[in-house]
Tab-separated table of C-alpha atoms in Angstrom:
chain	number	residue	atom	x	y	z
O	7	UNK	CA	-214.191	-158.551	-0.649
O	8	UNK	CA	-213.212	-161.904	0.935
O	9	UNK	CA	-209.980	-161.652	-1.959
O	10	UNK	CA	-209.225	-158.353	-0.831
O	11	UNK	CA	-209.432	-159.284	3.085
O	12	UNK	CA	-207.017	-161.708	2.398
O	13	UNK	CA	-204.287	-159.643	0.609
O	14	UNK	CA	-204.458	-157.334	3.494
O	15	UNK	CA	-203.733	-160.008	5.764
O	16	UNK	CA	-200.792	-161.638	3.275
O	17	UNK	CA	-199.288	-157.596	2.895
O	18	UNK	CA	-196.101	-157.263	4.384
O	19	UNK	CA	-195.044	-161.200	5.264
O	20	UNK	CA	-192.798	-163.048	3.543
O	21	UNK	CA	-192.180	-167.028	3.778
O	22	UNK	CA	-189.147	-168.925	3.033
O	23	UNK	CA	-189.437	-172.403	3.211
O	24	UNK	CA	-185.434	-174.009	3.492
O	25	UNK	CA	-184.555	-177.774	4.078
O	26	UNK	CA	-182.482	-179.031	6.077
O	27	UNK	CA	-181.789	-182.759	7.060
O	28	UNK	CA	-185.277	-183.513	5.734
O	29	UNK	CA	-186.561	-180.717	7.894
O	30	UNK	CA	-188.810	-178.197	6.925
O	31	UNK	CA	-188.506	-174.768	8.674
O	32	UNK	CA	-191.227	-172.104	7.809
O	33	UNK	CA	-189.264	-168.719	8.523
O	34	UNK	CA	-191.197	-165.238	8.757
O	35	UNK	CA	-190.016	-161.972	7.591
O	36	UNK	CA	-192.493	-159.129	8.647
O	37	UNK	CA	-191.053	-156.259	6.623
O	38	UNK	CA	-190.620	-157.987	3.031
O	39	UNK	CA	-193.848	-158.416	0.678
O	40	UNK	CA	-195.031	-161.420	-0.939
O	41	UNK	CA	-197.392	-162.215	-3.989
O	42	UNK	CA	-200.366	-164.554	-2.987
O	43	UNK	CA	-199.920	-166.998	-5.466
O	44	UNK	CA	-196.441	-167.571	-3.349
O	45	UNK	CA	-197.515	-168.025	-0.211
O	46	UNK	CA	-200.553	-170.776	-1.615
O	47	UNK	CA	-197.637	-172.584	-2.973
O	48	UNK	CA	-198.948	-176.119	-3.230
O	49	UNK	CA	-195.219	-178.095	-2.989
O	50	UNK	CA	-195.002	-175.261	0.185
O	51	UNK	CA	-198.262	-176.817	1.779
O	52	UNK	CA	-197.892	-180.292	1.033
O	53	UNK	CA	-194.069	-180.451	2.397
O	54	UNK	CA	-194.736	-178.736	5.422
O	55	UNK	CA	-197.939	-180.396	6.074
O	56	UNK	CA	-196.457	-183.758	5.986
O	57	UNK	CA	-193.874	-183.159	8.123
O	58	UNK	CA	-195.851	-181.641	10.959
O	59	UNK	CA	-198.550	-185.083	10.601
O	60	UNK	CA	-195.423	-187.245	10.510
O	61	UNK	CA	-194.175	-185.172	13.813
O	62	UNK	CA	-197.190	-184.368	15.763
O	63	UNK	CA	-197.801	-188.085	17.033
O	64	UNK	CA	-193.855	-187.696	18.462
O	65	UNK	CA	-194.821	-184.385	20.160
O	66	UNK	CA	-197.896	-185.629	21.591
O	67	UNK	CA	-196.880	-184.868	25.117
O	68	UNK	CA	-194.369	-182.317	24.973
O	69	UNK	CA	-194.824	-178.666	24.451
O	70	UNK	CA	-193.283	-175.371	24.609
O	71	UNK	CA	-193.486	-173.461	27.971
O	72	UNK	CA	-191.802	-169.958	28.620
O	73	UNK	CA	-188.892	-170.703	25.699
O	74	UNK	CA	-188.134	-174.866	27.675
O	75	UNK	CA	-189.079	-177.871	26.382
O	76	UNK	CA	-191.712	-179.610	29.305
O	77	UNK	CA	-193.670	-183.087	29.560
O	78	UNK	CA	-197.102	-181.510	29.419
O	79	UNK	CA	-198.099	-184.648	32.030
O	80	UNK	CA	-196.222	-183.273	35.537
O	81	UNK	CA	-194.432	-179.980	33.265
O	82	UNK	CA	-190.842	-181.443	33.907
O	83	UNK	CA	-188.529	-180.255	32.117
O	84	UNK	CA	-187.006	-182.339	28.856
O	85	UNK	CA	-183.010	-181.380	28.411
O	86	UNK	CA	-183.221	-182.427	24.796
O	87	UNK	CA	-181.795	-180.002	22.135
O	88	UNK	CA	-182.576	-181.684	18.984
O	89	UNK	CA	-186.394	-182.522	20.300
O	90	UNK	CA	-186.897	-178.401	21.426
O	91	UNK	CA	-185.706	-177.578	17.805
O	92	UNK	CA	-188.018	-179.938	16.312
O	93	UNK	CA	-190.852	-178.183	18.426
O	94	UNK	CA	-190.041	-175.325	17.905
O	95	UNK	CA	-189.786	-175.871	13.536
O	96	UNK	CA	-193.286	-177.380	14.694
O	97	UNK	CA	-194.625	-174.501	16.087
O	98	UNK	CA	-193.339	-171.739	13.609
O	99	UNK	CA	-194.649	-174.169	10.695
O	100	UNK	CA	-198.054	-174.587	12.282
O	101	UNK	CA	-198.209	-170.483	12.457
O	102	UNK	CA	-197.595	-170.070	8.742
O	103	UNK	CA	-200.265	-172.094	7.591
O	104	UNK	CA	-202.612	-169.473	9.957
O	105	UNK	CA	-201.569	-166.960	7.279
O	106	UNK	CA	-203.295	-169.460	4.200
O	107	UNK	CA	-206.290	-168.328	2.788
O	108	UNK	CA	-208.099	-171.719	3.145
O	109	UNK	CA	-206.924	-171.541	7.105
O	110	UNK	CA	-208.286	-167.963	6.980
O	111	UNK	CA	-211.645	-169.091	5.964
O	112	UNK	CA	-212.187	-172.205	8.344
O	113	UNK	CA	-211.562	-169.637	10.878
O	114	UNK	CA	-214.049	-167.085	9.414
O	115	UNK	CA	-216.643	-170.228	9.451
O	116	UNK	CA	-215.650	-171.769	12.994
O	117	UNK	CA	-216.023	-168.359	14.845
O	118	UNK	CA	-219.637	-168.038	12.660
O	119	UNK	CA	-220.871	-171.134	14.126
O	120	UNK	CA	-219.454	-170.618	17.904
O	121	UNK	CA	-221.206	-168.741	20.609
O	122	UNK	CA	-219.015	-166.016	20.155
O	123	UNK	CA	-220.640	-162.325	20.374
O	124	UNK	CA	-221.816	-161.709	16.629
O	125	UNK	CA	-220.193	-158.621	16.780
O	126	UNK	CA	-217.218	-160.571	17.265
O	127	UNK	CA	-217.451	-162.821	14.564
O	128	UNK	CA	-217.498	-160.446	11.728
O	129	UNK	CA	-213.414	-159.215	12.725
O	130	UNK	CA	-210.484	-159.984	11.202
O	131	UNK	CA	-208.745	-162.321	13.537
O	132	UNK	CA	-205.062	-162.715	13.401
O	133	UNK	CA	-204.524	-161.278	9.755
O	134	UNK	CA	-201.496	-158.593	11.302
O	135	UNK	CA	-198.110	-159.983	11.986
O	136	UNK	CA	-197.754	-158.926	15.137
O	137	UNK	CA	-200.692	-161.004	16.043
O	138	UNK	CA	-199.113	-164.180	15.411
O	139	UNK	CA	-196.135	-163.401	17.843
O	140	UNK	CA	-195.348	-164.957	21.022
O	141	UNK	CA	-196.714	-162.053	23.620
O	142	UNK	CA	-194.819	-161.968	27.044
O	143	UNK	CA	-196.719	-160.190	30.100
O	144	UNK	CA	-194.479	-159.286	32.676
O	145	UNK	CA	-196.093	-156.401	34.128
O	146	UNK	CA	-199.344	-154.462	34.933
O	147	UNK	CA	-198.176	-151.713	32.993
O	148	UNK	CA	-198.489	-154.126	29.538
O	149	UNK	CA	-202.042	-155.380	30.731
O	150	UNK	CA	-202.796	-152.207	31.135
O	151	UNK	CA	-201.233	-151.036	27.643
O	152	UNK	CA	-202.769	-154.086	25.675
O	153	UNK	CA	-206.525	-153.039	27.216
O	154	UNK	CA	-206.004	-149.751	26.893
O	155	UNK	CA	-206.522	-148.711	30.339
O	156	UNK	CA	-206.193	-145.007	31.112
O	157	UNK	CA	-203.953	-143.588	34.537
O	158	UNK	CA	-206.195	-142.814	37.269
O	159	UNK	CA	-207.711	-146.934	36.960
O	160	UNK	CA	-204.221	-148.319	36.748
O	161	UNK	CA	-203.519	-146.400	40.277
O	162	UNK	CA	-206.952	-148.364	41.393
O	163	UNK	CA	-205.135	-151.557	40.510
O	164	UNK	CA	-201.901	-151.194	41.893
O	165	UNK	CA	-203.835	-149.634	45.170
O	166	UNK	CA	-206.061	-152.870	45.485
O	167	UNK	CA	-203.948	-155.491	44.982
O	168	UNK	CA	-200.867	-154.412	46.602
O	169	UNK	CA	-201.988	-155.220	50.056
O	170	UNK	CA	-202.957	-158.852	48.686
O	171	UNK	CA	-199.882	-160.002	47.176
O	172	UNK	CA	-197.160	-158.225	49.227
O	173	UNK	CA	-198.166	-160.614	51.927
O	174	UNK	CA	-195.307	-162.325	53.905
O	175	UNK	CA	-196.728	-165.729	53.234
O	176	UNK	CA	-197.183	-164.687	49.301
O	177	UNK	CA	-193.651	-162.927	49.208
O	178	UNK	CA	-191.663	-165.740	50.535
O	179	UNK	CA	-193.977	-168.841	48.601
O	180	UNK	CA	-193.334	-166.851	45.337
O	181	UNK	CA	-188.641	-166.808	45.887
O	182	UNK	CA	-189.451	-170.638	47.552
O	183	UNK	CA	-191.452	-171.181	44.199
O	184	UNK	CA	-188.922	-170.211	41.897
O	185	UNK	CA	-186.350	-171.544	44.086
O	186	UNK	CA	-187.555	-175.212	44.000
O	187	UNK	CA	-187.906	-174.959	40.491
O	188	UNK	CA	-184.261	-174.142	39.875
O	189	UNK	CA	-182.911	-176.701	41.928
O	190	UNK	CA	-185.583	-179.163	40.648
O	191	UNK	CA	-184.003	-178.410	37.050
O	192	UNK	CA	-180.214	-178.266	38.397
O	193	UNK	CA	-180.319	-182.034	39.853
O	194	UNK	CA	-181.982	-182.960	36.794
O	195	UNK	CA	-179.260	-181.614	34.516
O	196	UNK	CA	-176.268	-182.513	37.134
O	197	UNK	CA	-177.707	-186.145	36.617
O	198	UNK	CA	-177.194	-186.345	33.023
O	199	UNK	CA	-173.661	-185.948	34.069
O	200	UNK	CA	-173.529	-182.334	32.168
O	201	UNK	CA	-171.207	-181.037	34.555
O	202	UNK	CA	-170.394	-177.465	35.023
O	203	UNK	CA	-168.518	-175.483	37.981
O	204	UNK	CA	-170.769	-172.527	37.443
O	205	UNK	CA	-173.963	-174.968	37.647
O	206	UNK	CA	-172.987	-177.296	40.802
O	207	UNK	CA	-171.636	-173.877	42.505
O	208	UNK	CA	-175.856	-172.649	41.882
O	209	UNK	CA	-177.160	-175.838	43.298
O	210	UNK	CA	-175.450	-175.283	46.409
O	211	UNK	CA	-176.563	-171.697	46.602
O	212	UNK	CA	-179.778	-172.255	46.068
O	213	UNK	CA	-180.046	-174.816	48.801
O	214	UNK	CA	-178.821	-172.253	51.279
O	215	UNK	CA	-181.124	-169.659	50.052
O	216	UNK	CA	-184.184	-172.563	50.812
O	217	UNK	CA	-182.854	-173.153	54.267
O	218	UNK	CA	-182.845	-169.560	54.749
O	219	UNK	CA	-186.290	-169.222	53.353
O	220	UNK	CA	-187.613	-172.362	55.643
O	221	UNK	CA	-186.428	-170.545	58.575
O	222	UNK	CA	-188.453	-167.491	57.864
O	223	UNK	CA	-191.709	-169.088	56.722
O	224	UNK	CA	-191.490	-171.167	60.048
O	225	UNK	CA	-194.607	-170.573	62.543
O	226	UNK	CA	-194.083	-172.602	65.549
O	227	UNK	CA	-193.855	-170.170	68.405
O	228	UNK	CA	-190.823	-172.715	70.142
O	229	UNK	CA	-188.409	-172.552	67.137
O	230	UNK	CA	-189.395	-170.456	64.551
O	231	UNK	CA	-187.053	-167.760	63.490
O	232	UNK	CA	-189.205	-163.807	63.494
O	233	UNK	CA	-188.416	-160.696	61.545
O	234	UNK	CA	-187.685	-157.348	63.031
O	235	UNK	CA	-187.508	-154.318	61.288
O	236	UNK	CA	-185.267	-152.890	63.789
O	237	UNK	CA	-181.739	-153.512	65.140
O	238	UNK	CA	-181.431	-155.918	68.335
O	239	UNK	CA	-178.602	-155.392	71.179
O	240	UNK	CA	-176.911	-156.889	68.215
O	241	UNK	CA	-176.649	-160.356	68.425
O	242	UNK	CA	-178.963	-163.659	68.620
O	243	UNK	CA	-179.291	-164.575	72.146
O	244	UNK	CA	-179.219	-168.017	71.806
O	245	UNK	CA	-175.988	-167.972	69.577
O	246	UNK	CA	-174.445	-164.977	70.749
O	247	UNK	CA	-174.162	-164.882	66.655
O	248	UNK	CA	-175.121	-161.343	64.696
O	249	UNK	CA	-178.799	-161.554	63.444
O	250	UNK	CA	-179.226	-162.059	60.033
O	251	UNK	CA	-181.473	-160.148	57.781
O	252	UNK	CA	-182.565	-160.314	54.470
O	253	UNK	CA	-179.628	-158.796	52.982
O	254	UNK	CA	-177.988	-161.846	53.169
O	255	UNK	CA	-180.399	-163.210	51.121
O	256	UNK	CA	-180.553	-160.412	48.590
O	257	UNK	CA	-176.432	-161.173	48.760
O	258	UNK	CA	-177.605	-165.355	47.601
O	259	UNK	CA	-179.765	-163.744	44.847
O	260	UNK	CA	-177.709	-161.578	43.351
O	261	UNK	CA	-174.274	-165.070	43.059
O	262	UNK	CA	-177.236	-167.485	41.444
O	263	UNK	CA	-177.966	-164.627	38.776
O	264	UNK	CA	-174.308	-164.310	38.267
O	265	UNK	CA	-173.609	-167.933	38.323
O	266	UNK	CA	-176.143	-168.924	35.961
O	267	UNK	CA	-175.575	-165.423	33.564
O	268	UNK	CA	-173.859	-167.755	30.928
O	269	UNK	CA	-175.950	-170.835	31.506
O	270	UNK	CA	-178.772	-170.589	28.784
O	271	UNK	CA	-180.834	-173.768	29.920
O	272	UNK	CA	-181.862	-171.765	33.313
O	273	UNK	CA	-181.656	-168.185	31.300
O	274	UNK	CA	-185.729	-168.317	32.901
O	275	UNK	CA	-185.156	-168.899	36.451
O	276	UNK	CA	-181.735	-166.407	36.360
O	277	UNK	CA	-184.171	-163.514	34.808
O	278	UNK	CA	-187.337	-164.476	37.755
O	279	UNK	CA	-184.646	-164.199	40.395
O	280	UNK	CA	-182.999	-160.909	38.994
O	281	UNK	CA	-186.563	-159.616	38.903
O	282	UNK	CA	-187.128	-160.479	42.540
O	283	UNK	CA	-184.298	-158.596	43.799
O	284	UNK	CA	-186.419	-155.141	43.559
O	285	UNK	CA	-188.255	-156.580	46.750
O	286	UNK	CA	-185.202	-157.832	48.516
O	287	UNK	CA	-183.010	-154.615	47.998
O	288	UNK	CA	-186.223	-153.170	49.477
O	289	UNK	CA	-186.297	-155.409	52.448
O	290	UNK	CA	-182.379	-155.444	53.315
O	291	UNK	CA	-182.458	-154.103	56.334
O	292	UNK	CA	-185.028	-156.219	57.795
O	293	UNK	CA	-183.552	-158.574	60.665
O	294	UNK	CA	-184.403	-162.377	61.576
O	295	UNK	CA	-184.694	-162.279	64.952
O	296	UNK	CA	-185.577	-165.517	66.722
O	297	UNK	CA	-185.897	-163.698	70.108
O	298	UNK	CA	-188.961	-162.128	69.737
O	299	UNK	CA	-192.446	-163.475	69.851
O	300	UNK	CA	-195.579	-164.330	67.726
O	301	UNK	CA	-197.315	-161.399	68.822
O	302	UNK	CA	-194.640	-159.164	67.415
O	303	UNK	CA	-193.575	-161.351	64.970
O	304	UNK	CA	-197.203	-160.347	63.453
O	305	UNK	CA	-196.733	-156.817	63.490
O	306	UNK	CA	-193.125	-156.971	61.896
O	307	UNK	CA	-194.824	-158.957	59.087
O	308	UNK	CA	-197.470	-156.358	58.975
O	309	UNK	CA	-194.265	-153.426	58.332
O	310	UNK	CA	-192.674	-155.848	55.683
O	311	UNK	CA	-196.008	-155.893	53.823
O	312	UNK	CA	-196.335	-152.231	53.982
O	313	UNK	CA	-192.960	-151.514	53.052
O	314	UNK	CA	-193.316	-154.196	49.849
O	315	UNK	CA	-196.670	-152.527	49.176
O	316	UNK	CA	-194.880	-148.868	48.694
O	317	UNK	CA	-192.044	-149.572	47.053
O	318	UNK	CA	-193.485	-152.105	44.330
O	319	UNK	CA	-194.775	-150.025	41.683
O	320	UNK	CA	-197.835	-150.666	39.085
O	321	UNK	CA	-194.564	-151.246	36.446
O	322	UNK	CA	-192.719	-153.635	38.592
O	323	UNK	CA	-192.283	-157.106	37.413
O	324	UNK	CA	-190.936	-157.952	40.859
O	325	UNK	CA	-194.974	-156.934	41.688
O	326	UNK	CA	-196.582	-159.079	38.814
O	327	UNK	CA	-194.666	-162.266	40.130
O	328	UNK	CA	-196.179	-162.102	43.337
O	329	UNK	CA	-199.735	-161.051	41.374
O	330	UNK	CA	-198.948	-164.350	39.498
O	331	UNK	CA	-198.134	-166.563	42.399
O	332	UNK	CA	-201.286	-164.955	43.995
O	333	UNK	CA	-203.829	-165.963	41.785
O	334	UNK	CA	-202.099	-169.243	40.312
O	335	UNK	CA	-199.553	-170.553	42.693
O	336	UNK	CA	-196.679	-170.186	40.087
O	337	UNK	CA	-193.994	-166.720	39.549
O	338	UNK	CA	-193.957	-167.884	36.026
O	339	UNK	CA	-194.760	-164.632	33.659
O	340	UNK	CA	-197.812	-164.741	31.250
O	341	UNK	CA	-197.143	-166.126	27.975
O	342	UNK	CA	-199.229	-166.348	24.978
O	343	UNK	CA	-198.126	-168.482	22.317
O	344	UNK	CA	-199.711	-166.404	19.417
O	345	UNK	CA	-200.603	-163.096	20.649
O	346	UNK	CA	-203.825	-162.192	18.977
O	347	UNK	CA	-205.600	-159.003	19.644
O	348	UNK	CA	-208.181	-156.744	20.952
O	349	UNK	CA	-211.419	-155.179	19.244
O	350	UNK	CA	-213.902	-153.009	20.717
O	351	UNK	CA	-217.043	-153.376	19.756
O	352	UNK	CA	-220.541	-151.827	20.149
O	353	UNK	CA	-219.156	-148.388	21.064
O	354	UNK	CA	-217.370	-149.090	23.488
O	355	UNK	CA	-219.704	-151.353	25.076
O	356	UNK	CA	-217.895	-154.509	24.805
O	357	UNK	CA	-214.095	-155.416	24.482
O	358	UNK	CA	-212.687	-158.750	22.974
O	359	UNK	CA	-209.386	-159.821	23.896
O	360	UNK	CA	-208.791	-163.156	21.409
O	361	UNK	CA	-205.178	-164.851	21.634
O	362	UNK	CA	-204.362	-168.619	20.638
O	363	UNK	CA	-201.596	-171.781	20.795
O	364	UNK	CA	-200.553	-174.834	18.827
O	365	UNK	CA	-201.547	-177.991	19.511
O	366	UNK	CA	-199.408	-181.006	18.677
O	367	UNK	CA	-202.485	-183.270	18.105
O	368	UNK	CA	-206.373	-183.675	19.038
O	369	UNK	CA	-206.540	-185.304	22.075
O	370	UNK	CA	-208.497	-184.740	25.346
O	371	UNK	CA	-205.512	-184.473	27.572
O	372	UNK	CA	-203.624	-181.854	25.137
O	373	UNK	CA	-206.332	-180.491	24.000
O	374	UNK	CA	-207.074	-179.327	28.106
O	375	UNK	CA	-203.341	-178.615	28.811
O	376	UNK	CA	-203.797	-175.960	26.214
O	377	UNK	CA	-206.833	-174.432	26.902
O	378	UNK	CA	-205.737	-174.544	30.835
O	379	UNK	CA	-202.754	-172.508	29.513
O	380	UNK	CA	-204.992	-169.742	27.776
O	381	UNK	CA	-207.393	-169.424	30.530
O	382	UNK	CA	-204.231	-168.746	32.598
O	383	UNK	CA	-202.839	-165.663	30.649
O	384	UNK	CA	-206.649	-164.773	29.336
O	385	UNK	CA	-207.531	-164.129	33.327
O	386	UNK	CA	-204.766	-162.103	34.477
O	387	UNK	CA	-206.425	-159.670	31.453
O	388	UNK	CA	-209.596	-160.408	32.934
O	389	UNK	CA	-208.244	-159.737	36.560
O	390	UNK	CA	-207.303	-156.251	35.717
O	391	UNK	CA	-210.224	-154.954	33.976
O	392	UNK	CA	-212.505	-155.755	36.720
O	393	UNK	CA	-209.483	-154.524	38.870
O	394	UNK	CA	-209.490	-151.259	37.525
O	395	UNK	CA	-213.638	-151.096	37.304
O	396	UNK	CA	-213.420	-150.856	33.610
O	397	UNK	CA	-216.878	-150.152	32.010
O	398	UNK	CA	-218.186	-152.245	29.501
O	399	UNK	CA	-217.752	-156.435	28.997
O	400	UNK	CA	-214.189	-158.275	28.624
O	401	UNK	CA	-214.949	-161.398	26.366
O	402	UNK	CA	-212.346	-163.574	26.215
O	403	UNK	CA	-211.527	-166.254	23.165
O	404	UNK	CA	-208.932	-168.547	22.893
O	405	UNK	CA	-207.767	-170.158	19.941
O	406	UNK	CA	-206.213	-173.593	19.250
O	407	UNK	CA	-204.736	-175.035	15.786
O	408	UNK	CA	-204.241	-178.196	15.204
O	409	UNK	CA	-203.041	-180.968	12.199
O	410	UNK	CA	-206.108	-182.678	11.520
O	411	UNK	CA	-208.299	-181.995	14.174
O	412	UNK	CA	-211.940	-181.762	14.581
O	413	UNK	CA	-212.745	-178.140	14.522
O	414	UNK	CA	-215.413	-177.050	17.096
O	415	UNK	CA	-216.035	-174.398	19.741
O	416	UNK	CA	-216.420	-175.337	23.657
O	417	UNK	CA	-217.109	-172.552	26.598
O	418	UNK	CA	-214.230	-173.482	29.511
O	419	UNK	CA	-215.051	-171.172	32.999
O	420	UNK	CA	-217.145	-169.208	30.950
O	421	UNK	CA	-214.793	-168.462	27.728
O	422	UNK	CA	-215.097	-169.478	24.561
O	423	UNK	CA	-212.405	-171.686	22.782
O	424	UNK	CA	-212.509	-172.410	19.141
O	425	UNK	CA	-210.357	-175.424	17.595
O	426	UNK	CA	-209.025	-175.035	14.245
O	427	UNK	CA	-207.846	-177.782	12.292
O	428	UNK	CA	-205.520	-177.452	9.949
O	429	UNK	CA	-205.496	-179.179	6.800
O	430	UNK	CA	-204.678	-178.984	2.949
């Protein structure tokens, strides 16, 4: 049986292991086939697990966040080609070896001895390809999708939490978040002189979309610039100057995406602001009046929200940033590093949602960087089902692989996370 479990799990992949400057990259091909006694090729293991013990110490405290190499200790980002290919050979080598037989069954025995619903433990974990993808979640809808959640409790979502995160103080912390991180990335890569009329020409515009930003997110009753959602006489009083309104900066938005369109190291940031400018073409109308007062400053804010909160449908991703800056702080989308699955259990009863990530090496501070990053994209799942008023338990289980580590299972805010090592 075990024999047979593990042929299933080999059908349909196909490894081809290729050097290259002493390098070795493990490569997967999901619609060839593949004998066993191929993919247990010994010279395969021992190659591939030398190189990833000879790189892991070097990769300590770097890892790979949304497709960017980042310092795991203050998640700065590292402009370093050659390093983000050698992660990323890491990575892909790290997820072959899941595929092994002996990996297969030091998972089998570390889920068997965590605290992991017994029901559980008796699945095959990651055995189909798909499952050792990189999953990104950039909507409700694919929550939804991955947990199987039917219409009418998706409405209940999108009804609950649209009030919550179409906030004015949510809406304009999620463009200053992404914002700041641009221009936090920009300065860094003007000051390794990389210079670039496209870049420096985003660095300015993004500087002028933060002023504009500070002036609506100001509070003070003597200075602060309100929003109106209707026309004044048609000019600021105090500059005799038309009012401006948030077209101009859906106008900003829409030059950064075009300026950084051929710019691959901020292809992240371009995509997050192109996203956001489904609530800004929704919002274009909407004056910044510094004439009125706090009192009616309130109410306008209260007619932005409920405009935000109609338009921004349970598909939107422009909605699921502001959901994500919501609960986290950041308008980063969820990513998963290997995707992992879902099995319902129990009839129904119960519903386990396991994913996983690499780990460069077993050490406390990694070793909680990683886990921080699961329990991240595990609770937005979590989020929704108790969102929607799903019956039955979510149980949530993250995995973590490691060279050489000491496997064992640990419960972090009430999850379970299982540590694989991974040897020869």
């Amino acid at each position: 049986m075990a024999r047979k479990s593990v042929h299933n799990c080999l059908h349909g992949t196909k490894y081809f292991c290729t050097r290259s400057n002493g390098m070795v990259a493990a490569r997967l091909n999901y619609h060839s086939t593949v004998e066993e006694d191929q993919i247990q090729n010994q010279e395969w293991r021992e190659t591939a697990f030398s190189k990833m013990k000879k790189w892991s110490q070097s990769l300590k405290e770097l890892d790979l966040i949304g497709g960017r190499l980042v310092n795991i200790n203050d998640h700065s980002r590292i402009f370093d080609e050659k390093l983000e290919k050698k992660m990323q050979a890491f990575k892909s080598t790290a997820k072959a070896f899941i595929l092994l037989p002996s990996m297969q069954e030091t998972m089998r025995k570390n889920l068997m001895d965590s605290s992991v619903d017994q029901r559980c433990k008796e699945l095959e974990h990651f055995c189909k390809p798909h499952e050792r993808d990189v999953l990104t979640v950039s909507s409700l809808t694919k929550v939804a999708d991955i947990l199987s959640i039917s219409a009418q409790p998706r409405k209940v979502v999108r009804k609950k939490i649209g009030p919550q995160v179409t906030q004015h103080k949510i809406w304009t912390g999620a463009l200053v978040e992404i914002l700041n991180g641009l221009k936090s990335e920009i300065d860094q890569f003007l000051a390794q002189k990389r210079l670039s009329k496209e870049v420096r020409l985003s660095q300015q515009i993004a500087v002028g979309f933060l002023k504009f930003l500070e002036s609506v997110m100001s509070h003070d009753p003597e200075t602060s610039s309100w929003m109106r959602l209707t026309p004044t006489k048609g000019a600021d009083s105090a500059t005799g100057s038309p009012s401006p309104k948030w077209e101009e900066a859906l106008e900003m938005c829409h030059d950064l995406v075009n300026c950084l369109s051929d710019e691959t190291e901020f292809a992240l940031h371009a995509s997050k602001l192109d996203v956001m400018k489904e609530g800004l073409y929704q919002l274009r109308d909407v004056l910044i009046d510094k004439s009125i007062g706090y009192k009616e400053n309130r109410h306008q804010e209260h007619l932005v929200q409920k405009r935000l909160t109609k338009t921004l449908g349970h598909s939107s991703k422009c909605l699921f940033t502001l959901l994500m800056y919501y609960l986290y702080g950041t308008a980063a989308d969820v990513e998963v590093e290997v995707r992992g699955g879902v099995h319902v259990v129990g009839g129904g009863r119960k519903t386990c949602l396991y994913t996983g990530k690499i780990l460069t090496v077993d050490e406390e501070e990694v070793v909680h960087d990683g886990v921080k990053q699961l329990d991240a994209a595990m609770g937005i799942f979590k989020f929704v089902w108790e969102t929607a008023g799903m019956k039955g338990d979510l149980e949530l289980q993250g995995h973590l692989w490691c060279v050489g580590a000491h496997n064992r299972s640990f419960t972090y805010r009430g999850n379970v996370y299982i540590l694989h090592a991974i040897n020869l």
